[in-house]
Phi, psi and omega in degrees: 000136178285148181304322183292344179274350182269149176295140183225152175228138178243134170268119180238160171249106178298150180309133176078004181252163182240021181217142178279144173238153180259135177230160180255349176272140178296119181297332179286348180271353182235149177292149175304136180098344176297144179267137177222162177270130174279167179297338178276001180081000175288146174271122182235160178262144173294136179298152175278153179295139177288135179228132356289158184300337180282347181280142178286131179297138178298330183295340182302329182280350183274118181245347179296136181239145175301122182300322181291319176298318181299319178297317180295321177296315179301318178297318179294322178295326177296325181276333185218095182294344180270003179302132179264123180245123183233157173255131181247119173232118181247000000 
């Protein structure tokens, strides 16, 4: 099975926030600032691209995760051991 055929979850840091939320839409498929629903049902914005691209994103240092999103990810992993969980820093 190709990786793109597998269910995926991304941990993102929405602009202006200090905590990661989990989403099921690929953040790279949407423009920065678009609103999407996190697994906790909160509406969050897709992060903006880091500029210049050679600079390390500030979000990389953020490790705190939304507890409700984390619980939802754990529940999904119990149902689907092939779920791909990624961290997105742009």
